[in-house]
Amino acid sequence: MAAITRLDQALGGMGEPITPREDAEVPAVERRLLEPISTAEAIEQVMGDLLRALAELLQAKGLGARSLRLTGLCVDGSEQIVAVGTSRPTREVSHLLRLLKLRIERIDPGMGLEQFWLVAPHTEPLDAVDLGAVLAGETLVRDPSRLVDLIAGRIGGHAVFRMAPVESHVPERAVVRSDPNVVPGDWPSWQRPIRLFGHPEPLYRVMALMPDQPPKRFEWRGKTYKVVAGDGPERVHGEWWRRDAEVWAVRDYYRVEDEAGGRYWVFRRGDGFENDTGDLSWWMHGVFG
């Protein structure tokens, strides 16, 4: 019966009252000043007053701010707008003030600022902090979100990230940029270089015994390297489910050390027997130290 009723409602044969949903009210506070201000110290003072008022409003609603937008009205009628974001919801005044202070230098007060609005356009539920474990003497896990917010405020949010492992045997696909506040999963046990190139770089004039010996000599970036020690190969097969070109693809990786002590991660395309596995070209993929 419920299915038939819904069909009738969808086709207009039966009435279905619609309850309108009101838009959530965006938390906002305002300050009108008796006299215009133009100094960084005065602007910082207004920021603190606005944040304390906004924190009380957020606390009453059980919310935390993920972004803030401060608008200052100049005497000449123009507006100065700055914004900050946080990686996690918060209503901690000291932390938010620290982020807003980084934006003071972007405010041009002109002849003076006479009115301010502080709005939290993006909010999320924020429960009370559980201090039971702390009171019981357990170690408090440090939250990196504050440091992340400060760094992002200085150099940009796009530049702050954490490397996380991905289930893939192909080295350049085995890592991904992730949220810096999220702890990554376990890394594989196999050895990988400290610096892994995003794209392997070709090697020239390589001397190596086929089919499974590391190179004895190679040229890279215009310089000749003589290898004194090597280990391998570690064979990596292509991911055939991604594209047809990787159905038979093979890479043989070697850890090599040159006479100057440099340690490198190189590979050869192909297994040395079947032409379909690779063209036997050599490539540099990373540096260990």
PDB file of C-alpha atoms in Angstrom, residues 56-224:
ATOM      1  CA  GLU A  56      29.159  32.421  22.904  1.00  0.00           C
ATOM      2  CA  LEU A  57      26.710  32.235  20.002  1.00  0.00           C
ATOM      3  CA  LEU A  58      28.338  29.082  18.641  1.00  0.00           C
ATOM      4  CA  GLN A  59      28.434  27.454  22.069  1.00  0.00           C
ATOM      5  CA  ALA A  60      24.711  28.064  22.563  1.00  0.00           C
ATOM      6  CA  LYS A  61      24.058  26.254  19.273  1.00  0.00           C
ATOM      7  CA  GLY A  62      26.583  23.459  19.851  1.00  0.00           C
ATOM      8  CA  LEU A  63      28.594  24.451  16.788  1.00  0.00           C
ATOM      9  CA  GLY A  64      32.191  25.069  15.872  1.00  0.00           C
ATOM     10  CA  ALA A  65      33.474  27.310  13.082  1.00  0.00           C
ATOM     11  CA  ARG A  66      35.229  25.901  10.028  1.00  0.00           C
ATOM     12  CA  SER A  67      35.515  29.276   8.322  1.00  0.00           C
ATOM     13  CA  LEU A  68      35.236  32.928   9.323  1.00  0.00           C
ATOM     14  CA  ARG A  69      34.691  36.045   7.222  1.00  0.00           C
ATOM     15  CA  LEU A  70      35.453  39.472   8.672  1.00  0.00           C
ATOM     16  CA  THR A  71      34.061  42.529   6.903  1.00  0.00           C
ATOM     17  CA  GLY A  72      35.127  46.053   7.804  1.00  0.00           C
ATOM     18  CA  LEU A  73      33.181  49.087   6.555  1.00  0.00           C
ATOM     19  CA  CYS A  74      35.356  52.096   5.765  1.00  0.00           C
ATOM     20  CA  VAL A  75      34.336  55.725   6.236  1.00  0.00           C
ATOM     21  CA  ASP A  76      34.197  56.179   2.453  1.00  0.00           C
ATOM     22  CA  GLY A  77      31.692  53.316   2.116  1.00  0.00           C
ATOM     23  CA  SER A  78      34.116  50.684   0.768  1.00  0.00           C
ATOM     24  CA  GLU A  79      34.537  47.289   2.404  1.00  0.00           C
ATOM     25  CA  GLN A  80      37.587  45.352   3.515  1.00  0.00           C
ATOM     26  CA  ILE A  81      37.016  41.583   3.676  1.00  0.00           C
ATOM     27  CA  VAL A  82      39.350  38.883   4.996  1.00  0.00           C
ATOM     28  CA  ALA A  83      38.643  35.222   5.633  1.00  0.00           C
ATOM     29  CA  VAL A  84      40.249  32.288   7.437  1.00  0.00           C
ATOM     30  CA  GLY A  85      39.520  28.584   7.582  1.00  0.00           C
ATOM     31  CA  THR A  86      40.174  25.787  10.053  1.00  0.00           C
ATOM     32  CA  SER A  87      40.847  22.118   9.460  1.00  0.00           C
ATOM     33  CA  ARG A  88      38.465  21.129  12.264  1.00  0.00           C
ATOM     34  CA  PRO A  89      35.477  22.853  13.896  1.00  0.00           C
ATOM     35  CA  THR A  90      36.487  25.081  16.782  1.00  0.00           C
ATOM     36  CA  ARG A  91      35.244  28.001  18.849  1.00  0.00           C
ATOM     37  CA  GLU A  92      38.469  28.633  20.749  1.00  0.00           C
ATOM     38  CA  VAL A  93      38.893  32.400  20.741  1.00  0.00           C
ATOM     39  CA  SER A  94      42.678  32.454  21.155  1.00  0.00           C
ATOM     40  CA  HIS A  95      43.246  30.123  18.213  1.00  0.00           C
ATOM     41  CA  LEU A  96      40.820  31.917  15.898  1.00  0.00           C
ATOM     42  CA  LEU A  97      42.272  35.290  16.871  1.00  0.00           C
ATOM     43  CA  ARG A  98      45.746  34.045  16.028  1.00  0.00           C
ATOM     44  CA  LEU A  99      44.507  33.111  12.543  1.00  0.00           C
ATOM     45  CA  LEU A 100      42.712  36.411  11.983  1.00  0.00           C
ATOM     46  CA  LYS A 101      45.767  38.405  13.077  1.00  0.00           C
ATOM     47  CA  LEU A 102      47.625  36.909  10.111  1.00  0.00           C
ATOM     48  CA  ARG A 103      45.158  38.761   7.868  1.00  0.00           C
ATOM     49  CA  ILE A 104      45.464  42.237   9.440  1.00  0.00           C
ATOM     50  CA  GLU A 105      48.186  43.233   6.992  1.00  0.00           C
ATOM     51  CA  ARG A 106      45.722  42.643   4.139  1.00  0.00           C
ATOM     52  CA  ILE A 107      43.272  45.200   5.519  1.00  0.00           C
ATOM     53  CA  ASP A 108      43.541  48.716   4.090  1.00  0.00           C
ATOM     54  CA  PRO A 109      41.722  50.964   6.578  1.00  0.00           C
ATOM     55  CA  GLY A 110      41.905  54.037   4.335  1.00  0.00           C
ATOM     56  CA  MET A 111      40.379  56.960   6.253  1.00  0.00           C
ATOM     57  CA  GLY A 112      39.297  54.572   9.010  1.00  0.00           C
ATOM     58  CA  LEU A 113      36.994  51.633   9.721  1.00  0.00           C
ATOM     59  CA  GLU A 114      33.740  52.367  11.522  1.00  0.00           C
ATOM     60  CA  GLN A 115      31.809  49.072  11.479  1.00  0.00           C
ATOM     61  CA  PHE A 116      32.663  45.348  11.518  1.00  0.00           C
ATOM     62  CA  TRP A 117      30.811  42.098  10.838  1.00  0.00           C
ATOM     63  CA  LEU A 118      32.125  38.649  11.713  1.00  0.00           C
ATOM     64  CA  VAL A 119      30.320  35.724  10.081  1.00  0.00           C
ATOM     65  CA  ALA A 120      30.847  31.949  10.332  1.00  0.00           C
ATOM     66  CA  PRO A 121      29.539  30.781   6.919  1.00  0.00           C
ATOM     67  CA  HIS A 122      30.677  27.186   7.479  1.00  0.00           C
ATOM     68  CA  THR A 123      29.977  25.534  10.826  1.00  0.00           C
ATOM     69  CA  GLU A 124      29.855  21.957  12.064  1.00  0.00           C
ATOM     70  CA  PRO A 125      28.562  20.336  15.254  1.00  0.00           C
ATOM     71  CA  LEU A 126      31.083  20.529  18.087  1.00  0.00           C
ATOM     72  CA  ASP A 127      30.515  18.502  21.216  1.00  0.00           C
ATOM     73  CA  ALA A 128      32.081  19.110  24.589  1.00  0.00           C
ATOM     74  CA  VAL A 129      35.643  17.843  24.984  1.00  0.00           C
ATOM     75  CA  ASP A 130      35.896  14.614  26.963  1.00  0.00           C
ATOM     76  CA  LEU A 131      38.451  15.217  29.716  1.00  0.00           C
ATOM     77  CA  GLY A 132      37.809  11.960  31.561  1.00  0.00           C
ATOM     78  CA  ALA A 133      40.951  10.298  30.240  1.00  0.00           C
ATOM     79  CA  VAL A 134      43.063  13.346  31.114  1.00  0.00           C
ATOM     80  CA  LEU A 135      41.713  13.533  34.667  1.00  0.00           C
ATOM     81  CA  ALA A 136      42.404   9.822  35.042  1.00  0.00           C
ATOM     82  CA  GLY A 137      46.076  10.447  34.291  1.00  0.00           C
ATOM     83  CA  GLU A 138      46.142   9.080  30.753  1.00  0.00           C
ATOM     84  CA  THR A 139      48.322  10.767  28.147  1.00  0.00           C
ATOM     85  CA  LEU A 140      46.541  13.330  26.012  1.00  0.00           C
ATOM     86  CA  VAL A 141      47.101  12.811  22.294  1.00  0.00           C
ATOM     87  CA  ARG A 142      48.288  16.063  20.739  1.00  0.00           C
ATOM     88  CA  ASP A 143      46.006  17.526  18.104  1.00  0.00           C
ATOM     89  CA  PRO A 144      47.976  18.850  15.090  1.00  0.00           C
ATOM     90  CA  SER A 145      45.031  20.847  13.741  1.00  0.00           C
ATOM     91  CA  ARG A 146      46.146  24.124  15.364  1.00  0.00           C
ATOM     92  CA  LEU A 147      49.597  23.916  13.827  1.00  0.00           C
ATOM     93  CA  VAL A 148      48.059  22.960  10.480  1.00  0.00           C
ATOM     94  CA  ASP A 149      45.764  25.998  10.601  1.00  0.00           C
ATOM     95  CA  LEU A 150      48.641  28.376  11.359  1.00  0.00           C
ATOM     96  CA  ILE A 151      50.859  27.008   8.594  1.00  0.00           C
ATOM     97  CA  ALA A 152      47.986  27.027   6.122  1.00  0.00           C
ATOM     98  CA  GLY A 153      47.221  30.604   7.082  1.00  0.00           C
ATOM     99  CA  ARG A 154      50.768  31.633   6.183  1.00  0.00           C
ATOM    100  CA  ILE A 155      51.513  29.624   3.040  1.00  0.00           C
ATOM    101  CA  GLY A 156      48.066  28.492   1.857  1.00  0.00           C
ATOM    102  CA  GLY A 157      45.937  25.445   2.585  1.00  0.00           C
ATOM    103  CA  HIS A 158      46.892  23.728  -0.677  1.00  0.00           C
ATOM    104  CA  ALA A 159      50.522  23.484   0.510  1.00  0.00           C
ATOM    105  CA  VAL A 160      49.743  21.571   3.725  1.00  0.00           C
ATOM    106  CA  PHE A 161      49.179  17.850   3.376  1.00  0.00           C
ATOM    107  CA  ARG A 162      50.290  14.460   4.663  1.00  0.00           C
ATOM    108  CA  MET A 163      51.495  11.545   2.560  1.00  0.00           C
ATOM    109  CA  ALA A 164      49.387   8.413   2.976  1.00  0.00           C
ATOM    110  CA  PRO A 165      49.940   4.911   1.565  1.00  0.00           C
ATOM    111  CA  VAL A 166      47.783   3.480  -1.212  1.00  0.00           C
ATOM    112  CA  GLU A 167      47.431  -0.196  -2.077  1.00  0.00           C
ATOM    113  CA  SER A 168      49.541  -0.321  -5.221  1.00  0.00           C
ATOM    114  CA  HIS A 169      52.812  -2.020  -6.133  1.00  0.00           C
ATOM    115  CA  VAL A 170      53.691   0.684  -8.665  1.00  0.00           C
ATOM    116  CA  PRO A 171      55.803   3.132  -6.585  1.00  0.00           C
ATOM    117  CA  GLU A 172      54.480   6.401  -8.024  1.00  0.00           C
ATOM    118  CA  ARG A 173      50.909   5.238  -7.362  1.00  0.00           C
ATOM    119  CA  ALA A 174      51.557   3.931  -3.844  1.00  0.00           C
ATOM    120  CA  VAL A 175      51.266   7.329  -2.117  1.00  0.00           C
ATOM    121  CA  VAL A 176      48.650  10.063  -2.127  1.00  0.00           C
ATOM    122  CA  ARG A 177      48.229  13.477  -0.535  1.00  0.00           C
ATOM    123  CA  SER A 178      45.724  13.389   2.315  1.00  0.00           C
ATOM    124  CA  ASP A 179      44.309  15.489   5.152  1.00  0.00           C
ATOM    125  CA  PRO A 180      47.247  16.452   7.422  1.00  0.00           C
ATOM    126  CA  ASN A 181      45.081  15.830  10.504  1.00  0.00           C
ATOM    127  CA  VAL A 182      44.315  12.229   9.548  1.00  0.00           C
ATOM    128  CA  VAL A 183      46.832   9.623  10.695  1.00  0.00           C
ATOM    129  CA  PRO A 184      47.797   7.467   7.672  1.00  0.00           C
ATOM    130  CA  GLY A 185      47.583   3.706   7.665  1.00  0.00           C
ATOM    131  CA  ASP A 186      50.516   1.316   7.969  1.00  0.00           C
ATOM    132  CA  TRP A 187      53.263   1.666   5.396  1.00  0.00           C
ATOM    133  CA  PRO A 188      54.560  -1.421   3.531  1.00  0.00           C
ATOM    134  CA  SER A 189      57.612  -3.118   4.963  1.00  0.00           C
ATOM    135  CA  TRP A 190      59.655  -3.000   1.755  1.00  0.00           C
ATOM    136  CA  GLN A 191      62.366  -0.379   1.405  1.00  0.00           C
ATOM    137  CA  ARG A 192      61.655   2.769  -0.544  1.00  0.00           C
ATOM    138  CA  PRO A 193      63.902   5.833  -1.125  1.00  0.00           C
ATOM    139  CA  ILE A 194      63.547   8.970   0.971  1.00  0.00           C
ATOM    140  CA  ARG A 195      63.053  11.017  -2.180  1.00  0.00           C
ATOM    141  CA  LEU A 196      60.849   9.367  -4.796  1.00  0.00           C
ATOM    142  CA  PHE A 197      60.577  11.187  -8.117  1.00  0.00           C
ATOM    143  CA  GLY A 198      57.083  11.820  -9.420  1.00  0.00           C
ATOM    144  CA  HIS A 199      58.271  10.784 -12.887  1.00  0.00           C
ATOM    145  CA  PRO A 200      61.259   8.458 -13.450  1.00  0.00           C
ATOM    146  CA  GLU A 201      64.211  10.079 -15.241  1.00  0.00           C
ATOM    147  CA  PRO A 202      66.049   8.278 -18.059  1.00  0.00           C
ATOM    148  CA  LEU A 203      69.571   6.894 -17.659  1.00  0.00           C
ATOM    149  CA  TYR A 204      72.068   6.764 -20.516  1.00  0.00           C
ATOM    150  CA  ARG A 205      75.125   4.663 -21.413  1.00  0.00           C
ATOM    151  CA  VAL A 206      74.189   1.979 -18.894  1.00  0.00           C
ATOM    152  CA  MET A 207      76.474  -1.033 -18.513  1.00  0.00           C
ATOM    153  CA  ALA A 208      74.845  -4.096 -16.880  1.00  0.00           C
ATOM    154  CA  LEU A 209      74.982  -7.881 -17.224  1.00  0.00           C
ATOM    155  CA  MET A 210      71.719  -9.379 -18.395  1.00  0.00           C
ATOM    156  CA  PRO A 211      69.274 -10.527 -17.259  1.00  0.00           C
ATOM    157  CA  ASP A 212      69.319  -9.773 -13.521  1.00  0.00           C
ATOM    158  CA  GLN A 213      72.490  -7.888 -12.543  1.00  0.00           C
ATOM    159  CA  PRO A 214      72.509  -4.272 -11.283  1.00  0.00           C
ATOM    160  CA  PRO A 215      74.165  -1.661 -13.493  1.00  0.00           C
ATOM    161  CA  LYS A 216      77.923  -1.137 -13.222  1.00  0.00           C
ATOM    162  CA  ARG A 217      77.894   2.297 -14.773  1.00  0.00           C
ATOM    163  CA  PHE A 218      75.357   4.871 -15.965  1.00  0.00           C
ATOM    164  CA  GLU A 219      74.936   8.522 -16.891  1.00  0.00           C
ATOM    165  CA  TRP A 220      72.267  10.674 -15.224  1.00  0.00           C
ATOM    166  CA  ARG A 221      71.697  14.408 -15.631  1.00  0.00           C
ATOM    167  CA  GLY A 222      74.914  14.723 -17.626  1.00  0.00           C
ATOM    168  CA  LYS A 223      77.122  13.056 -14.995  1.00  0.00           C
ATOM    169  CA  THR A 224      78.707   9.598 -15.038  1.00  0.00           C
TER     170      THR A 224
END
